[in-house]
XYZ file of C-alpha atoms in Angstrom:
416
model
C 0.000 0.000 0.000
C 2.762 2.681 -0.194
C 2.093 5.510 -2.160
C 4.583 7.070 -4.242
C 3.430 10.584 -3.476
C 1.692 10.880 0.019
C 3.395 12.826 2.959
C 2.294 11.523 5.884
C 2.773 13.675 9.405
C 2.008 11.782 12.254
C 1.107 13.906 15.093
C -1.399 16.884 14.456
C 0.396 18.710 16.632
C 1.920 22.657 16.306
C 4.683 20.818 14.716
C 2.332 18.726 12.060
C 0.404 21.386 11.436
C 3.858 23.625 10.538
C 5.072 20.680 8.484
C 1.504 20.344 6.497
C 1.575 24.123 6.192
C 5.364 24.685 4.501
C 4.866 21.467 2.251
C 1.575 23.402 0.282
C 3.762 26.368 0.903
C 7.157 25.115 -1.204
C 4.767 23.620 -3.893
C 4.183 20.452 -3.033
C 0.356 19.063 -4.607
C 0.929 15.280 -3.587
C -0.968 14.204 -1.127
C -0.780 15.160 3.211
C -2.128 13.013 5.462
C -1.774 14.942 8.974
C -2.975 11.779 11.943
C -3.626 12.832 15.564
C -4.485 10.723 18.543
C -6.059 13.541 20.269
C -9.874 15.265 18.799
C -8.799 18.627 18.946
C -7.502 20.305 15.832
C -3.557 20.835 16.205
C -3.339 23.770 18.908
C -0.195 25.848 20.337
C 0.331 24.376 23.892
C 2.273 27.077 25.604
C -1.326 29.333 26.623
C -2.208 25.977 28.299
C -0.541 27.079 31.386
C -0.110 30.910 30.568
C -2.309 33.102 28.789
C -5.350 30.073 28.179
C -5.190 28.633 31.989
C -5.155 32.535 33.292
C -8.397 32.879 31.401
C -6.850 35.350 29.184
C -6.772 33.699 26.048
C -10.051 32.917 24.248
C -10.157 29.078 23.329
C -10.786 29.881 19.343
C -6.950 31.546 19.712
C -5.158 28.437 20.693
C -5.386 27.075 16.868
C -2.435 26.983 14.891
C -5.480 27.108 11.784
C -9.131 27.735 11.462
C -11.061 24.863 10.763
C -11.824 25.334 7.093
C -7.733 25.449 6.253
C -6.825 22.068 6.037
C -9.943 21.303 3.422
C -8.786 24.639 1.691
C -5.340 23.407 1.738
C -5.999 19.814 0.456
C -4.906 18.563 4.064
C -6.735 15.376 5.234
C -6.760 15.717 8.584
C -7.174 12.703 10.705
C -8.391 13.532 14.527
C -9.074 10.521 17.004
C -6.652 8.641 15.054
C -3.830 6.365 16.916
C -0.609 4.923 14.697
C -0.194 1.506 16.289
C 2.805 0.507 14.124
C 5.178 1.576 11.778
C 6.589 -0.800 9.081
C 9.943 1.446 7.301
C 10.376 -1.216 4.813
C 6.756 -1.298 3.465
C 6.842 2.416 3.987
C 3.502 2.486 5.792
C 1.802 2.756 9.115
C -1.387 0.740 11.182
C -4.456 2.615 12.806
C -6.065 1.534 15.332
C -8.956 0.662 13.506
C -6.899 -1.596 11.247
C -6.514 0.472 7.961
C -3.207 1.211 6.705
C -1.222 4.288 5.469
C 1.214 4.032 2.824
C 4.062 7.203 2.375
C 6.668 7.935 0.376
C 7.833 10.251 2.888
C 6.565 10.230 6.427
C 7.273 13.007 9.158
C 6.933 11.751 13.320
C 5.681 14.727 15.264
C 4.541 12.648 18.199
C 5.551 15.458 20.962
C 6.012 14.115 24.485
C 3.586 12.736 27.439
C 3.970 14.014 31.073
C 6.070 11.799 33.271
C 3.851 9.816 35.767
C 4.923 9.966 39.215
C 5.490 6.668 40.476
C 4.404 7.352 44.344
C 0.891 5.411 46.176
C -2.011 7.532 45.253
C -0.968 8.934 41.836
C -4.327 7.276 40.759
C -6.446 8.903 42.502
C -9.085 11.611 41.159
C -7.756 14.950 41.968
C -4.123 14.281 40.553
C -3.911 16.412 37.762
C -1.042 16.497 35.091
C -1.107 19.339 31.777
C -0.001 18.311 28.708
C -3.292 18.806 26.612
C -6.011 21.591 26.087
C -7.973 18.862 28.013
C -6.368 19.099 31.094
C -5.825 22.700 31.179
C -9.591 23.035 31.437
C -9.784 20.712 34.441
C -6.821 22.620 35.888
C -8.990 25.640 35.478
C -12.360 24.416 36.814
C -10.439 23.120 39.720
C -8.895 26.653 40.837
C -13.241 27.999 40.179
C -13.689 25.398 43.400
C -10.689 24.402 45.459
C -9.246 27.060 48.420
C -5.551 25.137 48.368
C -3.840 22.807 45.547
C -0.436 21.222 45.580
C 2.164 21.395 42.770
C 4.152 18.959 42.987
C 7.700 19.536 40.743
C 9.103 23.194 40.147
C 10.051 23.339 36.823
C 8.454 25.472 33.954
C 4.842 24.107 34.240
C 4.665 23.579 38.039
C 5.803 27.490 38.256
C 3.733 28.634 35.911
C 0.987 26.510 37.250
C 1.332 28.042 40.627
C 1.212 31.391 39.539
C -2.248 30.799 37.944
C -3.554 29.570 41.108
C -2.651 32.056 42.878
C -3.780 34.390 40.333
C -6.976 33.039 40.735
C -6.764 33.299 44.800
C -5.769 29.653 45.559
C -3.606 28.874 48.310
C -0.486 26.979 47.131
C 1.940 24.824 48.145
C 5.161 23.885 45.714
C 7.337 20.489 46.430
C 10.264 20.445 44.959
C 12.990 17.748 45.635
C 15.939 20.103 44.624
C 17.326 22.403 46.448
C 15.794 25.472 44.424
C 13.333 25.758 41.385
C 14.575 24.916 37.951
C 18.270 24.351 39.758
C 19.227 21.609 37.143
C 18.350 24.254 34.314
C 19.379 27.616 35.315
C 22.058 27.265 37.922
C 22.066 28.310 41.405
C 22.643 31.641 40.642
C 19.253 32.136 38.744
C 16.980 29.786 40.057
C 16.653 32.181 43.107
C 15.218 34.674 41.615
C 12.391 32.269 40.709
C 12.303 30.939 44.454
C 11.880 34.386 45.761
C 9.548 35.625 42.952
C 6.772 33.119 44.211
C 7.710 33.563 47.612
C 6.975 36.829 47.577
C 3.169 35.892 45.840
C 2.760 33.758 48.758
C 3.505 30.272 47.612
C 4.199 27.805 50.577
C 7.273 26.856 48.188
C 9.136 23.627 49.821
C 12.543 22.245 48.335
C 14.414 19.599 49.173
C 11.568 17.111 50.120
C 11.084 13.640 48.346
C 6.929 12.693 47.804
C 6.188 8.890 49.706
C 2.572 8.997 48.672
C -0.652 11.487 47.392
C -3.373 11.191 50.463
C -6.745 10.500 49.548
C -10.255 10.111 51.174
C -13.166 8.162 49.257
C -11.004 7.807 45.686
C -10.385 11.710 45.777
C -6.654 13.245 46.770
C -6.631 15.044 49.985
C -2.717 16.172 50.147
C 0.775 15.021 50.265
C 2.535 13.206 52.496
C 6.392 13.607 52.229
C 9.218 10.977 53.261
C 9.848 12.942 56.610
C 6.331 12.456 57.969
C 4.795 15.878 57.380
C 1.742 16.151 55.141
C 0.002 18.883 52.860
C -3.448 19.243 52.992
C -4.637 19.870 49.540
C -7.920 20.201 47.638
C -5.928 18.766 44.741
C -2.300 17.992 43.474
C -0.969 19.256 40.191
C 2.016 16.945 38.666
C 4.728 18.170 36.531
C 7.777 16.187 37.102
C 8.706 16.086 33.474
C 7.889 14.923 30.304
C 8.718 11.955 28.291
C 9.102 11.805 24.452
C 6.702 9.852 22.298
C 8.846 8.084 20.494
C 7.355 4.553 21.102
C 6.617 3.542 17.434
C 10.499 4.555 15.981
C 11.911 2.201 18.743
C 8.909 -0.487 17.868
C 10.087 0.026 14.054
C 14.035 0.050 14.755
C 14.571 3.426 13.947
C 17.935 5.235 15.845
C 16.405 6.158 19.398
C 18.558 7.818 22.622
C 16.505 10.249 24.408
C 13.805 10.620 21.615
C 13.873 9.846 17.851
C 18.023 10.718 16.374
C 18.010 12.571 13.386
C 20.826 14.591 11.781
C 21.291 18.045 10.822
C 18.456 17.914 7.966
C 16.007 16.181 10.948
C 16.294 12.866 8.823
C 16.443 9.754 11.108
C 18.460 6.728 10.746
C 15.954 5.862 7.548
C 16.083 7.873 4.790
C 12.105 8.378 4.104
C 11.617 9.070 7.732
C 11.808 12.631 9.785
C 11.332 13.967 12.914
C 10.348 16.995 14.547
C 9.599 18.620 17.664
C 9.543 17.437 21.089
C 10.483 13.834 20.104
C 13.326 14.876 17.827
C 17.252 14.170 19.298
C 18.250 16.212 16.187
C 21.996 16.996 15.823
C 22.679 20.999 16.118
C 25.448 21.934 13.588
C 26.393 25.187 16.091
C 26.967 22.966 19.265
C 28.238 19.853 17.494
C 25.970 17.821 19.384
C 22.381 16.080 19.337
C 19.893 17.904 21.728
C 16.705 17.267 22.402
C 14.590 20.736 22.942
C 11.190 20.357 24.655
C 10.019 23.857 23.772
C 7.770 25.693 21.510
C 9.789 27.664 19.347
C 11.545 23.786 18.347
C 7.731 23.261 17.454
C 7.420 26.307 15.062
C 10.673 26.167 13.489
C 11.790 22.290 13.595
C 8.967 21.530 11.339
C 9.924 23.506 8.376
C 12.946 22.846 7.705
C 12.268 19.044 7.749
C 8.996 19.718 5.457
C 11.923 21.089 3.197
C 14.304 18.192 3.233
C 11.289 16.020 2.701
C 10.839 17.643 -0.139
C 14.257 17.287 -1.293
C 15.946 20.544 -0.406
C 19.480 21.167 1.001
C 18.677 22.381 4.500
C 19.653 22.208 7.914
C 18.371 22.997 11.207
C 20.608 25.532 13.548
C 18.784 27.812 15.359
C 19.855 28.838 18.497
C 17.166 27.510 21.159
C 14.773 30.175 22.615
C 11.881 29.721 24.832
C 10.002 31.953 27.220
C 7.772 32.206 30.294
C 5.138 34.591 32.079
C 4.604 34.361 35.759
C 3.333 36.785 37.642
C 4.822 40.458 36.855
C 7.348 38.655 35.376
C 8.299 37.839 31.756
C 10.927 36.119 30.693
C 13.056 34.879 26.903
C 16.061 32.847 27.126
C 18.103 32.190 24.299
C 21.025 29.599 23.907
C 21.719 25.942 25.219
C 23.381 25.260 28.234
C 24.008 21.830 30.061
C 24.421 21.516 33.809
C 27.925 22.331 35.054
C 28.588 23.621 31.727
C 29.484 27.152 32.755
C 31.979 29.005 34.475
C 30.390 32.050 35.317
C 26.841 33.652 35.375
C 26.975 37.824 34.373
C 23.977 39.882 35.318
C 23.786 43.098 33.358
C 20.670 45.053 35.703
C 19.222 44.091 38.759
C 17.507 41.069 39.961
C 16.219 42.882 43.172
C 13.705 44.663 40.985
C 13.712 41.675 38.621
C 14.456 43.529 35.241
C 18.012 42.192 33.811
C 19.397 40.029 31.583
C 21.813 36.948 32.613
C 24.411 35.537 30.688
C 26.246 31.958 31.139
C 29.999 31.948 30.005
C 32.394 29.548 29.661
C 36.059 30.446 28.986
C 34.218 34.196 28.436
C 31.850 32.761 25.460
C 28.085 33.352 26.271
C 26.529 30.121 25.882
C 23.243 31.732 26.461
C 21.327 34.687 28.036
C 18.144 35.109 29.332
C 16.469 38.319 29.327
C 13.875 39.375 32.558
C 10.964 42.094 31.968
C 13.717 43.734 29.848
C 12.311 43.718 26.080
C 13.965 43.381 22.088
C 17.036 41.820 23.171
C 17.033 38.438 21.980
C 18.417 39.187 18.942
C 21.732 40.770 19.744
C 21.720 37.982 22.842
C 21.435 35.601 19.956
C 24.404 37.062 18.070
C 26.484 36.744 20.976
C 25.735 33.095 21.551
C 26.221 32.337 17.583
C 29.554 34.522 17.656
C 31.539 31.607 20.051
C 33.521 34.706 20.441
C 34.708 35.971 24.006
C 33.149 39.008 25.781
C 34.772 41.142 28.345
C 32.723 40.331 31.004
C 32.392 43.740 32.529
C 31.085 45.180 29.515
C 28.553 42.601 29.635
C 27.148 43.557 33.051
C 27.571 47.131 31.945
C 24.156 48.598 31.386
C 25.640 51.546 29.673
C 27.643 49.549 26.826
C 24.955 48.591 24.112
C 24.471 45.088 23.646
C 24.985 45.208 19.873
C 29.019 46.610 21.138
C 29.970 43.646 22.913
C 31.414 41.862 20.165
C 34.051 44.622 18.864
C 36.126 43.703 21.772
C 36.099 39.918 21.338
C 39.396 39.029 22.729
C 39.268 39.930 26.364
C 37.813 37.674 28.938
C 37.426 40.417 32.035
């Protein structure tokens, strides 16, 4: 059943959709099969615990496209649709329902699923995890009726969680088993700024605690207790400990899989008719020399065009410096770059993070590796530059506020 001209994206995801969109867009009149598990046309996740949660963001606004685009567009979308296998030398794919997809070229934009926490009680009603529009909704109706929830994990979507239940007058309560929020991603240095930012809103925040079990009474949670005996009370526990990528069918299949689905510089997997995309993609970054895995939106938006392209048979490759961003409270945040724990040497502030409006830098033999810019606005393009450059930075003209940004780099041999 292969065809010799269908495109097949697996996933309607951001990324699918993206895909789906730049193949009409470079000319391509074969035919796109975009398949999703889930019912909901694909939809930007990122407003699921900012802008969407916060009740901010109308519903109709979460679409990457209105309804009547992928008809217009010669798209035939597949919702409620599960890929059960993947066979690379027929070059198709199984449903669920039996039927069977050929492809001449197929794309995997299977994202990620939130990492279960493997404590007594994660079962229970009440436990709540956000991944899909779904969820978000429950997340919401439960801060309309409980008076305290527990968040169990501070990374982005635990944080950002938080802040919308307190934004909505919840008490809250963060567990945390590091020492400090998002220590393993931003350093010590940083992550206290985020510890005292919901501190200051009131969050009970509690690090360096390991969960034993989630509490419940008649099926429902009722708090937290922790392995040194003290317990939360909580009207309901929110879970975001991670997330795990989908890449179930490419092992299954025999594809190259580490840490999500390998794929080189043009986001081709170890077989050639087969791509990847996204959260799921371990795609090797020509700028860092290394595979990475990025579990952020902007990977979602931009991934997915470039492999369209090589799909199609063009000489492209994916390098774009990683970027994501964040909203919490009074605070907004872009960070721009790639850096691994214990990478750095040094951490530069340029501004101050007592009124929480500067930008940090992380520097390794005096090369920003990236920088992250807080409630200060248009920077992440010369930030950006300086990460691409590899070049060194005197390190007091970084923190400078009075040296422009766009100056840093005429000066590239001294290391201050």
């Amino acid at each position: 059943m292969a065809s010799d001209t269908t495109h097949l994206i697996v996933g309607a995801s951001l990324a699918g959709a993206k895909a789906a969109q730049t193949l009409r867009e470079e000319g391509f009149e074969g035919r796109i099969v975009l398949v999703g598990e889930e019912n909901e046309r694909p939809y930007e996740r990122p407003p699921l615990s900012k802008g969407y949660l916060l009740d901010k963001t109308e519903r109709e606004e979460i679409y990457v496209h209105p309804p009547q685009w992928y008809a217009e567009h010669n798209v035939d979308l597949r919702l409620g649709a599960t890929v059960t296998a993947l066979d690379p030398a027929a070059h198709e794919v199984t449903l669920a329902d039996g039927s069977r997809l050929g492809y001449a070229k197929l794309l995997l934009t299977t994202g990620s699923s939130p990492r279960r926490l493997p404590v007594p009680g994660a079962d229970l009603d009440g436990v709540l995890y956000l991944r899909r529009v779904e969820d978000s909704d429950r997340i919401k109706e439960t801060f309309g009726s409980a008076s305290r929830v527990a968040v169990i994990g501070a990374g982005w979507i635990g944080l950002e969680t938080a802040a919308a239940a307190r934004a909505a007058g919840v008490e809250v309560t963060v567990l945390e088993a590091a020492e400090l929020p998002l220590l393993r991603v931003l350093g010590r240095e940083v992550s206290q700024v985020f510890a005292d930012l919901h501190t200051d809103h009131g969050v009970d925040l509690r690090c360096g605690v390991q969960v034993a079990e989630i509490t419940g009474t008649g099926g429902h949670s009722s708090g937290v207790l922790l392995a040194d005996g003290s317990r939360i009370e909580a009207d309901a526990v929110i879970v975001g400990v991670g997330i795990t990528p989908n890449s179930r069918l490419a092992t299954a299949a025999g594809l190259d899989v580490a840490n999500g689905i390998r794929v080189d510089a043009h986001l081709r997997s170890s077989d050639q008719d087969i791509y990847a995309a996204g959260d799921v993609a371990n795609a090797f970054h020509p700028l860092l020399g290394k595979h990475i895995r990025v579990e952020h939106w902007a990977n979602a938006v931009h991934q997915p065009p470039v492999a369209a392209k090589a799909m199609l048979g063009q000489d492209v490759t994916y390098d774009r410096v990683p970027y994501f961003f964040t909203d919490q409270y009074d605070l907004g945040m872009e960070y721009t770059g790639y850096v691994e724990p214990g990478a750095y040497d040094q951490v530069v502030f340029r501004g101050s993070t007592g009124t929480r409006e500067f930008i940090a830098f992380w520097l390794a033999d005096g090369r920003v590796l990236a920088g992250m810019n807080v409630n200060i606005w248009d920077v992440t393009d010369p930030i950006r530059a300086l990460v691409t450059s590899g070049k060194a930075v005197d390190a007091k003209n970084l923190a400078d506020t009075d040296v422009p940004l766009t100056g840093l780099l005429e000066h590239p041999d001294r290391t201050g």
